[in-house]
């Protein structure tokens, strides 16, 4: 009776079914996670230092493919606009349609609609801009500035344009959710708390953690399911192969044949 539920390779039939199921589910999660991520995210390489120290020059980022209508103040976006050279660029949104964006107040802070905004990500803690500026953002437009205010070429340098330096929302190609490279700088992008108090609040982080969890969980299930058979065989009870009794049975079998 003890051997009725066991297979010839030394581990239970139920164990083989479960290990096979684990591998199958793992493959679905692993491959599905990659496909899901590829559909939702686009990688970009940052060519300049205009977003330092938040994102360094040469860093690779993952941008969630979202429409411009989903963008909020404080978001870091990838956009492409002919007026800016028709090449993908990355900047931070500090103003949306209807905003009055000015700099600087008596403490060197950016103000939006007269309300000062703390920007802890600025190198050295500020000021928000080395030169003063003022802009009214047209409806349907975004006012964009790089975090490295000393070197970034952004909306501040285009204030004389008809759009007051802003770009249309439909120019947005994606919202940066995380830095993927270099490894020591890997991490999700925070939503600045100071922008959360303004009308419309801040955007929600994308599903990247769930995508990574699906890929990692799938890998664990695949490895665990594949390893079950060899481990169970090694740890399972061994069959008796020696002794005179075994020889007699073998001899008897030979006489029968």
Coordinates of C-alpha atoms in Angstrom, one line a residue, residues 26-244:
X26 CA 5.2 30.6 -13.2
X27 CA 5.6 30.8 -17.0
X28 CA 2.3 32.7 -17.3
X29 CA 3.3 35.2 -14.7
X30 CA 6.9 35.6 -15.9
X31 CA 6.0 36.0 -19.6
X32 CA 2.8 37.9 -18.9
X33 CA 4.7 40.3 -16.7
X34 CA 7.2 41.0 -19.5
X35 CA 4.5 41.5 -22.0
X36 CA 2.5 43.7 -19.6
X37 CA 5.5 45.8 -18.9
X38 CA 6.4 46.2 -22.6
X39 CA 2.9 47.4 -23.4
X40 CA 2.8 49.9 -20.5
X41 CA 6.3 51.2 -20.4
X42 CA 8.9 52.7 -22.7
X43 CA 12.6 52.9 -21.8
X44 CA 14.5 56.2 -22.5
X45 CA 18.1 57.3 -22.0
X46 CA 18.5 60.8 -20.6
X47 CA 21.1 62.6 -22.8
X48 CA 21.7 65.7 -20.7
X49 CA 22.1 66.8 -17.0
X50 CA 19.1 69.0 -17.0
X51 CA 17.2 66.7 -14.5
X52 CA 20.1 66.2 -12.1
X53 CA 20.2 65.3 -9.2
X54 CA 16.9 63.6 -9.6
X55 CA 18.0 61.8 -12.9
X56 CA 21.6 61.9 -13.9
X57 CA 23.0 62.3 -17.4
X58 CA 23.1 58.9 -19.2
X59 CA 20.5 57.3 -16.9
X60 CA 17.9 55.0 -18.2
X61 CA 14.3 55.6 -17.1
X62 CA 11.0 53.8 -17.6
X63 CA 8.2 56.0 -18.7
X64 CA 4.6 54.8 -18.5
X65 CA 2.7 55.4 -21.7
X66 CA 0.0 57.8 -20.6
X67 CA -1.9 60.6 -22.4
X68 CA -1.2 64.2 -21.5
X69 CA -4.6 64.5 -19.8
X70 CA -3.3 62.2 -17.1
X71 CA -0.3 64.4 -16.2
X72 CA -0.3 66.4 -13.0
X73 CA 2.0 69.0 -11.5
X74 CA 5.2 67.5 -10.2
X75 CA 5.3 64.7 -12.8
X76 CA 8.4 64.1 -14.8
X77 CA 7.4 63.6 -18.4
X78 CA 8.9 62.6 -21.7
X79 CA 7.6 64.8 -24.5
X80 CA 8.2 65.6 -28.1
X81 CA 7.4 69.0 -29.7
X82 CA 8.6 70.5 -33.0
X83 CA 9.1 73.9 -31.4
X84 CA 11.7 72.2 -29.0
X85 CA 13.6 70.4 -31.8
X86 CA 11.3 67.5 -32.4
X87 CA 13.4 65.1 -30.3
X88 CA 12.2 63.4 -27.0
X89 CA 13.0 65.5 -24.0
X90 CA 12.5 65.0 -20.3
X91 CA 11.4 67.8 -17.9
X92 CA 9.2 68.3 -14.8
X93 CA 5.7 69.7 -15.0
X94 CA 5.4 72.7 -12.7
X95 CA 2.3 74.3 -14.2
X96 CA -0.9 73.3 -16.0
X97 CA -3.5 75.3 -18.0
X98 CA -4.7 78.3 -16.1
X99 CA -1.7 78.5 -13.7
X100 CA 0.3 81.6 -13.0
X101 CA 3.9 80.4 -12.6
X102 CA 6.3 82.9 -11.1
X103 CA 9.8 82.9 -9.5
X104 CA 10.9 83.8 -7.1
X105 CA 9.4 84.8 -3.8
X106 CA 11.4 86.3 -1.0
X107 CA 12.7 82.8 0.0
X108 CA 13.7 81.9 -3.5
X109 CA 10.7 79.6 -4.1
X110 CA 8.6 79.0 -7.1
X111 CA 5.0 80.1 -6.8
X112 CA 1.9 78.7 -8.6
X113 CA -1.2 80.8 -8.4
X114 CA 0.5 82.8 -5.6
X115 CA 1.2 79.7 -3.5
X116 CA 4.9 78.9 -2.8
X117 CA 6.1 75.4 -3.7
X118 CA 8.8 73.6 -1.8
X119 CA 11.1 71.7 -4.1
X120 CA 13.5 69.4 -2.1
X121 CA 14.9 67.8 -5.2
X122 CA 16.7 71.0 -6.3
X123 CA 20.5 70.8 -6.1
X124 CA 21.6 72.6 -3.0
X125 CA 18.1 73.3 -2.0
X126 CA 17.4 76.1 -4.5
X127 CA 16.8 78.8 -5.5
X128 CA 14.0 77.7 -7.8
X129 CA 15.6 79.7 -10.7
X130 CA 18.7 81.8 -11.1
X131 CA 16.6 84.3 -13.0
X132 CA 13.2 85.7 -12.2
X133 CA 10.3 84.9 -14.6
X134 CA 6.6 85.0 -14.8
X135 CA 4.2 83.0 -17.1
X136 CA 0.5 82.4 -17.6
X137 CA -0.1 78.9 -18.8
X138 CA -2.7 78.6 -21.5
X139 CA -5.5 76.0 -21.2
X140 CA -4.5 72.6 -22.5
X141 CA -0.8 73.4 -22.1
X142 CA 2.0 72.4 -19.6
X143 CA 4.8 74.5 -18.2
X144 CA 8.0 72.4 -18.0
X145 CA 11.3 73.0 -16.1
X146 CA 14.4 70.8 -15.5
X147 CA 15.5 70.1 -12.0
X148 CA 19.0 71.5 -12.7
X149 CA 17.8 75.1 -12.9
X150 CA 21.2 76.5 -13.7
X151 CA 21.7 74.5 -17.0
X152 CA 18.3 73.3 -18.1
X153 CA 16.9 74.8 -21.3
X154 CA 13.2 74.7 -20.7
X155 CA 9.9 76.7 -20.7
X156 CA 11.7 79.7 -19.0
X157 CA 13.8 80.3 -22.2
X158 CA 10.7 80.4 -24.4
X159 CA 8.5 82.9 -22.6
X160 CA 8.2 85.1 -25.6
X161 CA 6.6 82.4 -27.6
X162 CA 2.8 82.6 -28.3
X163 CA 2.4 79.7 -25.8
X164 CA 4.5 81.4 -23.1
X165 CA 7.0 78.6 -23.2
X166 CA 4.5 75.8 -22.6
X167 CA 3.8 72.7 -24.7
X168 CA 0.5 71.1 -25.5
X169 CA -0.6 68.1 -23.4
X170 CA -0.7 65.9 -26.4
X171 CA 3.0 66.3 -26.9
X172 CA 3.5 64.0 -23.8
X173 CA 4.8 60.5 -24.7
X174 CA 5.1 59.1 -21.2
X175 CA 5.4 59.8 -17.5
X176 CA 8.6 58.7 -15.8
X177 CA 7.8 56.1 -13.1
X178 CA 11.3 54.8 -12.3
X179 CA 15.0 55.0 -12.9
X180 CA 16.3 51.6 -14.2
X181 CA 20.0 52.4 -14.6
X182 CA 22.5 52.8 -13.0
X183 CA 21.7 50.2 -10.4
X184 CA 22.7 52.4 -7.5
X185 CA 20.2 55.0 -8.5
X186 CA 17.3 52.5 -9.3
X187 CA 14.0 53.4 -7.7
X188 CA 10.5 54.7 -8.2
X189 CA 9.9 58.4 -8.7
X190 CA 8.3 60.2 -5.8
X191 CA 5.4 62.6 -6.2
X192 CA 6.4 65.9 -4.6
X193 CA 4.2 66.5 -1.5
X194 CA 4.2 70.3 -2.1
X195 CA 2.3 69.8 -5.4
X196 CA -0.3 67.6 -3.8
X197 CA -1.9 70.6 -2.0
X198 CA -2.6 72.4 -5.3
X199 CA -5.9 71.9 -7.2
X200 CA -5.9 68.5 -9.0
X201 CA -3.3 67.1 -6.6
X202 CA -0.6 64.7 -7.9
X203 CA -0.8 61.6 -10.1
X204 CA -0.8 58.1 -8.9
X205 CA 2.3 55.9 -9.5
X206 CA 1.9 53.4 -12.3
X207 CA 1.7 49.6 -12.0
X208 CA 5.4 49.0 -12.3
X209 CA 5.7 47.3 -8.8
X210 CA 3.0 44.9 -9.8
X211 CA 4.7 44.1 -13.1
X212 CA 8.0 43.4 -11.3
X213 CA 6.2 41.3 -8.7
X214 CA 4.6 39.2 -11.5
X215 CA 8.0 38.6 -13.2
X216 CA 9.8 37.8 -9.9
X217 CA 7.0 35.6 -8.6
X218 CA 6.9 33.7 -12.0
X219 CA 10.7 33.1 -11.8
X220 CA 10.4 31.7 -8.3
X221 CA 7.6 29.4 -9.3
X222 CA 9.4 28.1 -12.4
X223 CA 12.7 27.5 -10.5
X224 CA 10.8 25.9 -7.5
X225 CA 8.7 23.7 -9.7
X226 CA 11.6 22.6 -11.8
X227 CA 13.7 21.8 -8.8
X228 CA 11.1 19.8 -7.0
X229 CA 11.7 16.5 -8.9
X230 CA 15.5 16.3 -8.3
X231 CA 15.2 17.4 -4.7
X232 CA 12.4 14.9 -3.9
X233 CA 14.3 12.1 -5.6
X234 CA 17.5 12.9 -3.6
X235 CA 15.6 13.2 -0.3
X236 CA 13.1 10.4 -0.8
X237 CA 13.5 6.8 0.6
X238 CA 15.8 4.5 -1.4
X239 CA 14.9 1.0 -2.6
X240 CA 16.8 -2.0 -1.2
X241 CA 19.2 -3.3 -3.9
X242 CA 21.5 -5.7 -2.0
X243 CA 21.2 -8.8 0.2
X244 CA 20.8 -12.5 -0.6

